[in-house]
Amino acid sequence: MFVTVISQAPAYHLILEGILILWIIRLLFSKTYKLQERSDLTVKEKEELIEEWQPEPLVPPISKDHPALNYNIVSGPPSHSIVVNGKECINFASFNFLGLLDNPRVKAAALASLKKYGVGTCGPRGFYGTFDVHLDLEDRLAKFMKTEEAIIYSYGFATIASAIPAYSKRGDIVFVDRAACFAIQKGLQASRSNIKLFEHNDMADLERLLKEQEIEDQKNPRKARVTRRFIVVEGLYMNTGTICPLPELIDDIDLISANMENALASIGGFCCGRSFVIDHQRLSGQGYCFSASLPPLLAAAAIEALNIMEENPGIFAVLKEKCKRIHKALQGISGLKVVGEALSPAFHLQLEASTGSREQDAKLLQEIVRQHQGGGHRGADGRGAGESCGHDQGGSPGGPGLVPEAQGWPPAHSLATRRRPAPTDWASGAVAAASA
Amino acid sequence: QQNGKPHFYEKPIVESFEEAPLHVMVFTYMGYGIGTLFGYLRDFLRNSGIEKCNAAVEREEQKDFVPLYQNFENFYTRNIYMRIRDNWNRPICSAPGPLFDVMERVSDDYNWTFRFTGRIIKDVINMGSYNFLGLAVRYDESMRTVKDVLEEYGVGVASTRHEMGTLNKHKELEDLVAQFLNVEAAMVFGMGFATNSMNIPALVGKGCLILSDELNHASLVLGARLSGATIRIFKHNNMQSLEKLLRDAVIYGQPRTRRAWKKILIMVEGVYSMEGSIVNLPQIVALKKKYKAYLYIDEAHSIGSVGPTGRGVVEFFGMDPQDVDVFMGTFTKSFGASGGYIAGRKDLVDYLRVHSHSAVYATSMSPPIAEQIIRSMKFIMGLDGTTQGLKRVRQLAKNTRYFRQRLNEMGFIIYGNEESPVVPLLLYMPGKVAAFARHLLNRKIGVVVVGFPATPLAEARARFCVSAAHTREMLDTVLEALDEMGDLLHLKYSRNKKSARPELYDETSFELDD
């Protein structure tokens, strides 16, 4: 039957089919080739390339007298009176806002915990690293901040840097203040989301950005339905000493992140908010799941510090009073101006008029500090002042941390090894705001 | 290190990653499949209101926002993890020594919430904490210096390294770490995870290449991503894969521009915590020298626990510390404290002192913790005048070999190098994972089980951490319990069972001797 079909078909048809079949057979058996063929280097050429290649040195050389190499060595406890490089000074440089660093009750609580648990926890929270002290501390923090739940991290920096990427992923949008601190920048970088900066403390600018975003959304509603939007602000900005205008911003906060390393005189950080939000971090907060938990003695110290704060709420008023006093007293010094809110315990002293170059400014400020030091006041490279206040900076590492007015601070999203905004300090910010 | 000359490592490296029989894999996937089907069913019931939803939900006002969590992202957590989550986050209330106390907790609503009964299960054998040398114990007189430092310095520091946070304790600690590792200088940081994620960006940047092992820890991956360098992954401990990547990198340069790479950094770990394998250091160093790359080694689990005197993998293989460019490690595991370090040549450490994100932005280490590390290190090095430290390191090695050998004889599938104190025992099926952990807790043995996503989906395992503080009796108790568990749950999958009676290997005739 097949033979009859073939004999009945026209000749050209058979020839065409025959050619096609031969072509297919040829294609099947021919060698494949890549489209972009690399020029075939011979083995000898490859060996030569490997011989010749010289990498850069692992680290570039650093000049021997770089200021950061000669750290100020503190011998003894970093409390109000501090011994730096052998000299005794008044401490205006540590973030010891409530003076709890050398409080005997805090030390006693830490000692009791040391006696019971030893020092380390030897495991992350998921693998027998959860101690009853941690659960206690989380409860207390949630009650103190009047939220449903709290989660603690073992390092202040890692708190916000792990919290942001747990919620915000690639493709989401985050509106963040231009003066946000370094930890927030790292968190945003790790989350790979779209970042929209708004001018520092400028609600009108934020509104403009939000409206722009709304217009974008209407153009592309399908995409808008899956992009999450977040706003990130700091309570007390370390880079400027100002407080964010919270009431104008929002009526309810989803997540508060704070640092126990400053006012709470311990180590670590925490996030608090509704259970719906916080629970997620227990499985996807990188600094929580993949890192050992906070040593129990530090957690016990934080609990005791909380006790003290709850028993004497009067200390916040004292702190506010002292801040206002210093702020007023420092006004009117020729050549220097005070930047920061009156009731902020951390602020900057900036040069009123820049000499024009960052290095010159830095040297001038360093000289001011040195002379200060001669008088026994330790302002840590000319940073802020104020009753046991922190300081802030913007200069190069090791240099005085003041921001020469002419330049303003470097933009928030610059890769900031050269800047020195201090670590996050929302706890004190929240405290200060709460007492306001 | 004693004679200083590096020699080629001659002992055979025995590592095994046996594959399970086929029926096990089939059942494992079936188990996950059934769990998923039931998950869909329950989700449907919850969404349509037939079943009460126990999970926390969005606020009313935010219901029309874009959902915070993708529904599917949480599917695994809600439906599979939630069923067995009583095996994780178990709270304890004593020091994490070889025996510890676990707080009893029960759930009335199938693991959605827990409540504590108030009872404490005392003296549970601890096979889960990273307490390799047994140094994390409750306070005893040898920790007197820690108490003194706590009373003198307090607990917090409230400042960064660049500002007022460098105490003389930190300097002392850094000198000691450099001496311990036999390198020029070291720098310490407050958190091990942050050590990686904040220092790798300071070392490499755009235009550099990072070659990272498949199974590197999350902190290494995060540090590599934050640095902005190009990342290429080679197969776990596979030297051919690494060599191919190195050759291609050097010969062909950067992907499109063909410019040469600025630097190449190979990132590996000393002991991998989920596999129990030890890095193949001699070959990596040979490759690194040939292709002029830099080597970054994360010794979180291997410092203090491998090597004849506990100095880590470099000593384990008898190599020269000068061959490794960046030593990184943590103090959490073998030293019973917390924090991390980076050590190496002086110019490297000086550079990090200036440019590390941690030195500039993050708080320094707490003084009593630093003192605990100083004390532990002196103990291990023998600087406190006794040989107790060395004895512990030897005891750990002995315990490791004994434990692994017995488990192999029983017929379990164990991964990893025979000298590594981290012992993963494969369970595969999710149901067995839960049964294993719960039964063993009933017998007062605390184990750690790990599943997806920390391990591949089908390879759930139990991970034991052998400690120098475990006595032979404790290990025997555990082994007996494991034997019974293995029979009860049919976990003895290994087809390469080694006989427990090697004296028969050389027997030539089986005739009875008259």
PDB file of C-alpha atoms in Angstrom, chain A residues 38-39 41 43 46-47 49-60 62 66 68-69 71-78 82 84 91 93-96 101 106-107 110-111 114-132 135 154-155 157-158 162 167 169 182 186 189-192 224-230 252 254 261-262 265-267 274-278 280 283 286-288 290-293 295 297-298 301 378 380-381 383 391 393 397-398 415-423, chain B residues 56-59 62 66-70 73-74 77 81 87-96 100 102-103 116 126 128-131 136-139 143 146-147 150-164 166-168 171 187 189-191 193-194 198 203 217-218 222 225-227 247-248 250-252 258 260-265 274 290-294 325-326 332-333 336-338 347-348 350-351 353-355 357-366 368-369 372 441 446-450 463:
ATOM      1  CA  ARG A  38      35.456  31.441  22.532  1.00  0.00           C
ATOM      2  CA  SER A  39      38.670  31.879  20.720  1.00  0.00           C
ATOM      3  CA  LEU A  41      43.321  29.383  23.522  1.00  0.00           C
ATOM      4  CA  VAL A  43      47.021  25.176  26.673  1.00  0.00           C
ATOM      5  CA  LYS A  46      46.292  29.564  29.151  1.00  0.00           C
ATOM      6  CA  GLU A  47      49.254  28.676  31.334  1.00  0.00           C
ATOM      7  CA  LEU A  49      47.812  33.925  31.326  1.00  0.00           C
ATOM      8  CA  ILE A  50      47.714  32.203  34.678  1.00  0.00           C
ATOM      9  CA  GLU A  51      51.414  32.971  35.234  1.00  0.00           C
ATOM     10  CA  GLU A  52      51.103  36.599  34.315  1.00  0.00           C
ATOM     11  CA  TRP A  53      47.993  37.542  36.248  1.00  0.00           C
ATOM     12  CA  GLN A  54      48.754  39.590  39.344  1.00  0.00           C
ATOM     13  CA  PRO A  55      45.979  40.338  41.769  1.00  0.00           C
ATOM     14  CA  GLU A  56      45.834  43.477  43.857  1.00  0.00           C
ATOM     15  CA  PRO A  57      47.138  43.061  47.379  1.00  0.00           C
ATOM     16  CA  LEU A  58      44.458  41.809  49.736  1.00  0.00           C
ATOM     17  CA  VAL A  59      44.446  45.071  51.632  1.00  0.00           C
ATOM     18  CA  PRO A  60      45.862  48.413  50.531  1.00  0.00           C
ATOM     19  CA  ILE A  62      47.465  52.124  55.614  1.00  0.00           C
ATOM     20  CA  HIS A  66      46.184  56.917  60.833  1.00  0.00           C
ATOM     21  CA  ALA A  68      42.047  54.924  63.963  1.00  0.00           C
ATOM     22  CA  LEU A  69      45.063  52.729  64.450  1.00  0.00           C
ATOM     23  CA  TYR A  71      42.602  53.740  69.515  1.00  0.00           C
ATOM     24  CA  ASN A  72      41.945  55.502  72.741  1.00  0.00           C
ATOM     25  CA  ILE A  73      42.464  52.752  75.255  1.00  0.00           C
ATOM     26  CA  VAL A  74      40.115  52.928  78.165  1.00  0.00           C
ATOM     27  CA  SER A  75      41.365  51.280  81.319  1.00  0.00           C
ATOM     28  CA  GLY A  76      38.653  50.658  83.788  1.00  0.00           C
ATOM     29  CA  PRO A  77      34.910  51.000  83.550  1.00  0.00           C
ATOM     30  CA  PRO A  78      33.484  53.381  80.930  1.00  0.00           C
ATOM     31  CA  ILE A  82      36.653  57.586  82.527  1.00  0.00           C
ATOM     32  CA  VAL A  84      41.499  57.278  78.720  1.00  0.00           C
ATOM     33  CA  ASN A  91      32.903  61.171  79.905  1.00  0.00           C
ATOM     34  CA  ALA A  93      31.385  60.293  74.700  1.00  0.00           C
ATOM     35  CA  SER A  94      29.693  57.048  75.698  1.00  0.00           C
ATOM     36  CA  PHE A  95      26.002  56.490  75.117  1.00  0.00           C
ATOM     37  CA  ASN A  96      25.429  55.984  78.814  1.00  0.00           C
ATOM     38  CA  LEU A 101      26.634  51.341  83.226  1.00  0.00           C
ATOM     39  CA  VAL A 106      22.549  45.912  87.336  1.00  0.00           C
ATOM     40  CA  LYS A 107      25.909  44.396  88.145  1.00  0.00           C
ATOM     41  CA  ALA A 110      24.375  40.046  85.989  1.00  0.00           C
ATOM     42  CA  LEU A 111      26.465  38.340  88.659  1.00  0.00           C
ATOM     43  CA  LEU A 114      26.624  34.368  85.771  1.00  0.00           C
ATOM     44  CA  LYS A 115      26.542  32.110  88.805  1.00  0.00           C
ATOM     45  CA  LYS A 116      23.569  30.172  87.528  1.00  0.00           C
ATOM     46  CA  TYR A 117      24.141  29.952  83.793  1.00  0.00           C
ATOM     47  CA  GLY A 118      27.794  30.571  83.167  1.00  0.00           C
ATOM     48  CA  VAL A 119      28.646  32.859  80.298  1.00  0.00           C
ATOM     49  CA  GLY A 120      27.819  31.517  76.859  1.00  0.00           C
ATOM     50  CA  THR A 121      24.676  29.913  75.463  1.00  0.00           C
ATOM     51  CA  CYS A 122      26.387  27.647  72.948  1.00  0.00           C
ATOM     52  CA  GLY A 123      23.627  27.587  70.412  1.00  0.00           C
ATOM     53  CA  PRO A 124      21.117  29.594  68.412  1.00  0.00           C
ATOM     54  CA  ARG A 125      17.594  30.127  69.745  1.00  0.00           C
ATOM     55  CA  GLY A 126      16.239  27.166  67.831  1.00  0.00           C
ATOM     56  CA  PHE A 127      18.698  24.618  69.230  1.00  0.00           C
ATOM     57  CA  TYR A 128      18.580  24.814  73.042  1.00  0.00           C
ATOM     58  CA  GLY A 129      19.810  28.376  73.091  1.00  0.00           C
ATOM     59  CA  THR A 130      16.558  29.722  74.476  1.00  0.00           C
ATOM     60  CA  PHE A 131      16.892  30.333  78.189  1.00  0.00           C
ATOM     61  CA  ASP A 132      14.104  31.310  80.540  1.00  0.00           C
ATOM     62  CA  LEU A 135      11.683  34.648  77.491  1.00  0.00           C
ATOM     63  CA  SER A 154      22.240  39.388  70.447  1.00  0.00           C
ATOM     64  CA  TYR A 155      23.748  42.471  68.824  1.00  0.00           C
ATOM     65  CA  PHE A 157      23.579  46.472  64.844  1.00  0.00           C
ATOM     66  CA  ALA A 158      22.170  43.170  63.645  1.00  0.00           C
ATOM     67  CA  SER A 162      18.046  41.624  60.018  1.00  0.00           C
ATOM     68  CA  TYR A 167       9.881  41.746  55.470  1.00  0.00           C
ATOM     69  CA  LYS A 169      12.141  41.751  49.488  1.00  0.00           C
ATOM     70  CA  PHE A 182      24.335  52.911  58.839  1.00  0.00           C
ATOM     71  CA  LYS A 186      22.896  47.823  55.520  1.00  0.00           C
ATOM     72  CA  GLN A 189      21.072  46.894  51.006  1.00  0.00           C
ATOM     73  CA  ALA A 190      20.561  43.304  52.115  1.00  0.00           C
ATOM     74  CA  SER A 191      16.866  43.441  51.253  1.00  0.00           C
ATOM     75  CA  ARG A 192      17.465  44.480  47.619  1.00  0.00           C
ATOM     76  CA  ALA A 224       0.975  47.450  42.541  1.00  0.00           C
ATOM     77  CA  ARG A 225      -1.045  44.652  44.014  1.00  0.00           C
ATOM     78  CA  VAL A 226       2.054  42.671  44.856  1.00  0.00           C
ATOM     79  CA  THR A 227       4.495  45.377  45.896  1.00  0.00           C
ATOM     80  CA  ARG A 228       4.666  46.089  49.567  1.00  0.00           C
ATOM     81  CA  ARG A 229       5.484  49.559  50.785  1.00  0.00           C
ATOM     82  CA  PHE A 230       7.334  50.460  53.946  1.00  0.00           C
ATOM     83  CA  ASP A 252       0.006  53.449  64.511  1.00  0.00           C
ATOM     84  CA  ASP A 254       3.838  48.285  63.011  1.00  0.00           C
ATOM     85  CA  GLU A 261      23.359  48.989  74.141  1.00  0.00           C
ATOM     86  CA  ASN A 262      22.834  52.586  75.109  1.00  0.00           C
ATOM     87  CA  ALA A 265      23.522  49.525  79.496  1.00  0.00           C
ATOM     88  CA  SER A 266      23.649  46.008  78.155  1.00  0.00           C
ATOM     89  CA  ILE A 267      24.339  44.466  74.749  1.00  0.00           C
ATOM     90  CA  ARG A 274       2.053  42.995  67.093  1.00  0.00           C
ATOM     91  CA  SER A 275       2.470  39.237  67.158  1.00  0.00           C
ATOM     92  CA  PHE A 276       1.450  38.994  63.536  1.00  0.00           C
ATOM     93  CA  VAL A 277       4.440  41.061  62.551  1.00  0.00           C
ATOM     94  CA  ILE A 278       7.052  39.938  65.064  1.00  0.00           C
ATOM     95  CA  HIS A 280       7.723  36.222  61.241  1.00  0.00           C
ATOM     96  CA  LEU A 283      11.994  32.073  61.292  1.00  0.00           C
ATOM     97  CA  GLN A 286      18.907  36.099  59.842  1.00  0.00           C
ATOM     98  CA  GLY A 287      20.586  37.531  62.895  1.00  0.00           C
ATOM     99  CA  TYR A 288      18.089  35.635  65.058  1.00  0.00           C
ATOM    100  CA  PHE A 290      21.628  31.768  62.458  1.00  0.00           C
ATOM    101  CA  SER A 291      23.396  33.278  65.395  1.00  0.00           C
ATOM    102  CA  ALA A 292      23.945  32.286  68.994  1.00  0.00           C
ATOM    103  CA  SER A 293      21.554  33.811  71.477  1.00  0.00           C
ATOM    104  CA  PRO A 295      24.433  35.521  76.878  1.00  0.00           C
ATOM    105  CA  LEU A 297      24.091  37.655  82.050  1.00  0.00           C
ATOM    106  CA  LEU A 298      23.518  40.427  79.532  1.00  0.00           C
ATOM    107  CA  ALA A 301      21.380  43.089  83.256  1.00  0.00           C
ATOM    108  CA  ARG A 378      36.642  63.887  77.041  1.00  0.00           C
ATOM    109  CA  ALA A 380      35.581  61.913  71.938  1.00  0.00           C
ATOM    110  CA  ASP A 381      36.980  63.677  68.959  1.00  0.00           C
ATOM    111  CA  ARG A 383      31.564  65.060  69.159  1.00  0.00           C
ATOM    112  CA  HIS A 391      28.042  61.985  69.768  1.00  0.00           C
ATOM    113  CA  GLN A 393      29.850  62.324  63.290  1.00  0.00           C
ATOM    114  CA  PRO A 397      36.971  57.332  60.515  1.00  0.00           C
ATOM    115  CA  GLY A 398      39.334  58.424  63.182  1.00  0.00           C
ATOM    116  CA  LEU A 415      28.651  53.099  51.020  1.00  0.00           C
ATOM    117  CA  ALA A 416      29.653  54.439  54.278  1.00  0.00           C
ATOM    118  CA  THR A 417      32.944  53.209  55.565  1.00  0.00           C
ATOM    119  CA  ARG A 418      34.148  56.725  55.520  1.00  0.00           C
ATOM    120  CA  ARG A 419      31.356  58.112  57.641  1.00  0.00           C
ATOM    121  CA  ARG A 420      30.747  57.515  61.220  1.00  0.00           C
ATOM    122  CA  PRO A 421      27.154  57.845  62.141  1.00  0.00           C
ATOM    123  CA  ALA A 422      26.926  56.199  65.483  1.00  0.00           C
ATOM    124  CA  PRO A 423      25.020  53.002  66.047  1.00  0.00           C
TER     125      PRO A 423
ATOM    126  CA  ALA B  56      -2.253  35.743  64.268  1.00  0.00           C
ATOM    127  CA  VAL B  57      -3.910  37.750  61.513  1.00  0.00           C
ATOM    128  CA  GLU B  58      -3.690  41.142  59.905  1.00  0.00           C
ATOM    129  CA  ARG B  59      -5.283  44.100  61.547  1.00  0.00           C
ATOM    130  CA  GLN B  62      -4.769  46.891  57.093  1.00  0.00           C
ATOM    131  CA  VAL B  66      -0.802  44.338  50.064  1.00  0.00           C
ATOM    132  CA  PRO B  67      -0.368  41.233  52.243  1.00  0.00           C
ATOM    133  CA  LEU B  68       2.764  41.385  54.357  1.00  0.00           C
ATOM    134  CA  TYR B  69       3.651  37.766  53.746  1.00  0.00           C
ATOM    135  CA  GLN B  70       3.145  35.867  50.538  1.00  0.00           C
ATOM    136  CA  GLU B  73       5.875  31.567  51.580  1.00  0.00           C
ATOM    137  CA  ASN B  74       4.157  30.704  54.813  1.00  0.00           C
ATOM    138  CA  THR B  77       5.553  27.087  58.067  1.00  0.00           C
ATOM    139  CA  TYR B  81       6.584  23.009  60.338  1.00  0.00           C
ATOM    140  CA  ASN B  87      11.082  20.049  68.732  1.00  0.00           C
ATOM    141  CA  TRP B  88      12.707  23.450  68.307  1.00  0.00           C
ATOM    142  CA  ASN B  89      13.129  26.462  70.545  1.00  0.00           C
ATOM    143  CA  ARG B  90      12.969  24.286  73.631  1.00  0.00           C
ATOM    144  CA  PRO B  91      13.713  26.562  76.578  1.00  0.00           C
ATOM    145  CA  ILE B  92      16.260  25.473  79.127  1.00  0.00           C
ATOM    146  CA  CYS B  93      16.959  26.801  82.566  1.00  0.00           C
ATOM    147  CA  SER B  94      20.484  25.827  83.408  1.00  0.00           C
ATOM    148  CA  ALA B  95      23.930  26.240  81.909  1.00  0.00           C
ATOM    149  CA  PRO B  96      24.322  24.351  78.612  1.00  0.00           C
ATOM    150  CA  PHE B 100      21.022  20.426  81.487  1.00  0.00           C
ATOM    151  CA  VAL B 102      14.721  21.511  80.038  1.00  0.00           C
ATOM    152  CA  MET B 103      11.523  23.328  80.870  1.00  0.00           C
ATOM    153  CA  PHE B 116       4.739  25.816  80.556  1.00  0.00           C
ATOM    154  CA  ASN B 126      22.859  17.466  76.074  1.00  0.00           C
ATOM    155  CA  GLY B 128      22.681  19.521  70.903  1.00  0.00           C
ATOM    156  CA  SER B 129      24.650  22.492  72.220  1.00  0.00           C
ATOM    157  CA  TYR B 130      27.941  23.486  70.662  1.00  0.00           C
ATOM    158  CA  ASN B 131      29.873  22.874  73.818  1.00  0.00           C
ATOM    159  CA  ALA B 136      30.192  26.459  79.166  1.00  0.00           C
ATOM    160  CA  VAL B 137      29.260  25.431  82.662  1.00  0.00           C
ATOM    161  CA  ARG B 138      27.790  27.134  85.650  1.00  0.00           C
ATOM    162  CA  TYR B 139      30.019  29.298  87.710  1.00  0.00           C
ATOM    163  CA  MET B 143      35.716  31.705  86.680  1.00  0.00           C
ATOM    164  CA  VAL B 146      35.166  36.825  85.150  1.00  0.00           C
ATOM    165  CA  LYS B 147      33.350  37.798  88.320  1.00  0.00           C
ATOM    166  CA  LEU B 150      32.104  42.071  85.903  1.00  0.00           C
ATOM    167  CA  GLU B 151      32.244  43.897  89.194  1.00  0.00           C
ATOM    168  CA  GLU B 152      34.890  46.289  88.077  1.00  0.00           C
ATOM    169  CA  TYR B 153      33.863  47.095  84.522  1.00  0.00           C
ATOM    170  CA  GLY B 154      30.151  46.464  84.510  1.00  0.00           C
ATOM    171  CA  VAL B 155      28.335  44.752  81.713  1.00  0.00           C
ATOM    172  CA  GLY B 156      27.843  47.192  78.873  1.00  0.00           C
ATOM    173  CA  VAL B 157      30.236  49.323  76.921  1.00  0.00           C
ATOM    174  CA  ALA B 158      27.920  51.815  75.160  1.00  0.00           C
ATOM    175  CA  SER B 159      30.450  52.869  72.598  1.00  0.00           C
ATOM    176  CA  THR B 160      32.112  51.691  69.401  1.00  0.00           C
ATOM    177  CA  ARG B 161      35.732  50.641  68.952  1.00  0.00           C
ATOM    178  CA  HIS B 162      36.642  53.891  67.281  1.00  0.00           C
ATOM    179  CA  GLU B 163      35.231  55.973  70.079  1.00  0.00           C
ATOM    180  CA  MET B 164      35.387  55.068  73.719  1.00  0.00           C
ATOM    181  CA  THR B 166      38.335  49.947  73.259  1.00  0.00           C
ATOM    182  CA  LEU B 167      39.067  48.697  76.727  1.00  0.00           C
ATOM    183  CA  ASN B 168      42.390  47.318  77.792  1.00  0.00           C
ATOM    184  CA  LYS B 171      43.724  44.642  73.660  1.00  0.00           C
ATOM    185  CA  MET B 187      40.824  41.811  66.061  1.00  0.00           C
ATOM    186  CA  PHE B 189      34.082  41.743  67.423  1.00  0.00           C
ATOM    187  CA  GLY B 190      30.941  41.537  69.498  1.00  0.00           C
ATOM    188  CA  MET B 191      29.003  39.010  67.429  1.00  0.00           C
ATOM    189  CA  PHE B 193      27.461  36.574  62.594  1.00  0.00           C
ATOM    190  CA  ALA B 194      28.236  40.277  62.350  1.00  0.00           C
ATOM    191  CA  MET B 198      30.557  43.432  58.278  1.00  0.00           C
ATOM    192  CA  LEU B 203      37.904  43.320  52.099  1.00  0.00           C
ATOM    193  CA  HIS B 217      26.831  29.595  56.377  1.00  0.00           C
ATOM    194  CA  ALA B 218      24.230  32.374  56.043  1.00  0.00           C
ATOM    195  CA  LEU B 222      25.218  37.754  53.517  1.00  0.00           C
ATOM    196  CA  ARG B 225      26.202  39.789  48.938  1.00  0.00           C
ATOM    197  CA  LEU B 226      26.671  43.019  50.835  1.00  0.00           C
ATOM    198  CA  SER B 227      30.138  43.460  49.424  1.00  0.00           C
ATOM    199  CA  ARG B 247      41.046  28.736  35.773  1.00  0.00           C
ATOM    200  CA  ASP B 248      38.089  30.313  34.048  1.00  0.00           C
ATOM    201  CA  VAL B 250      41.983  33.974  35.662  1.00  0.00           C
ATOM    202  CA  ILE B 251      41.942  33.214  31.964  1.00  0.00           C
ATOM    203  CA  TYR B 252      38.733  34.898  30.896  1.00  0.00           C
ATOM    204  CA  ARG B 258      37.162  40.735  29.985  1.00  0.00           C
ATOM    205  CA  ALA B 260      41.176  41.065  34.891  1.00  0.00           C
ATOM    206  CA  TRP B 261      39.641  40.513  38.283  1.00  0.00           C
ATOM    207  CA  LYS B 262      41.025  42.721  40.998  1.00  0.00           C
ATOM    208  CA  LYS B 263      41.247  39.919  43.528  1.00  0.00           C
ATOM    209  CA  ILE B 264      39.879  36.456  43.966  1.00  0.00           C
ATOM    210  CA  LEU B 265      38.790  35.359  47.420  1.00  0.00           C
ATOM    211  CA  MET B 274      25.275  20.557  58.746  1.00  0.00           C
ATOM    212  CA  LYS B 290      48.982  28.292  41.896  1.00  0.00           C
ATOM    213  CA  TYR B 291      46.279  30.770  40.924  1.00  0.00           C
ATOM    214  CA  LYS B 292      47.259  33.552  43.331  1.00  0.00           C
ATOM    215  CA  ALA B 293      43.927  33.742  45.068  1.00  0.00           C
ATOM    216  CA  TYR B 294      43.287  34.676  48.705  1.00  0.00           C
ATOM    217  CA  ASP B 325      45.198  34.850  54.407  1.00  0.00           C
ATOM    218  CA  VAL B 326      42.216  35.527  56.620  1.00  0.00           C
ATOM    219  CA  THR B 332      30.620  30.846  70.912  1.00  0.00           C
ATOM    220  CA  LYS B 333      31.323  27.199  70.346  1.00  0.00           C
ATOM    221  CA  GLY B 336      31.720  29.198  75.957  1.00  0.00           C
ATOM    222  CA  ALA B 337      31.260  32.909  75.345  1.00  0.00           C
ATOM    223  CA  SER B 338      30.133  34.966  72.376  1.00  0.00           C
ATOM    224  CA  ASP B 347      48.543  44.875  57.664  1.00  0.00           C
ATOM    225  CA  LEU B 348      45.264  43.016  57.206  1.00  0.00           C
ATOM    226  CA  ASP B 350      45.305  47.217  60.710  1.00  0.00           C
ATOM    227  CA  TYR B 351      43.216  47.745  57.605  1.00  0.00           C
ATOM    228  CA  ARG B 353      40.699  48.359  62.398  1.00  0.00           C
ATOM    229  CA  VAL B 354      40.295  51.380  60.202  1.00  0.00           C
ATOM    230  CA  HIS B 355      37.713  50.243  57.698  1.00  0.00           C
ATOM    231  CA  HIS B 357      31.968  48.535  59.538  1.00  0.00           C
ATOM    232  CA  SER B 358      31.855  46.924  62.926  1.00  0.00           C
ATOM    233  CA  ALA B 359      34.675  48.994  64.378  1.00  0.00           C
ATOM    234  CA  VAL B 360      33.006  52.180  63.263  1.00  0.00           C
ATOM    235  CA  TYR B 361      29.332  51.512  63.873  1.00  0.00           C
ATOM    236  CA  ALA B 362      28.817  48.677  66.247  1.00  0.00           C
ATOM    237  CA  THR B 363      29.395  48.293  69.958  1.00  0.00           C
ATOM    238  CA  SER B 364      32.460  46.495  71.158  1.00  0.00           C
ATOM    239  CA  MET B 365      32.482  43.288  73.140  1.00  0.00           C
ATOM    240  CA  SER B 366      31.273  43.272  76.721  1.00  0.00           C
ATOM    241  CA  PRO B 368      33.099  39.964  81.264  1.00  0.00           C
ATOM    242  CA  ILE B 369      32.655  38.087  78.003  1.00  0.00           C
ATOM    243  CA  GLN B 372      35.767  34.564  79.830  1.00  0.00           C
ATOM    244  CA  LEU B 441      13.364  13.743  75.107  1.00  0.00           C
ATOM    245  CA  GLY B 446      18.192  16.305  74.178  1.00  0.00           C
ATOM    246  CA  VAL B 447      18.969  16.223  70.478  1.00  0.00           C
ATOM    247  CA  VAL B 448      18.788  18.713  67.684  1.00  0.00           C
ATOM    248  CA  VAL B 449      16.932  17.791  64.528  1.00  0.00           C
ATOM    249  CA  VAL B 450      17.170  19.859  61.393  1.00  0.00           C
ATOM    250  CA  ARG B 463      22.816  16.528  64.472  1.00  0.00           C
TER     251      ARG B 463
END
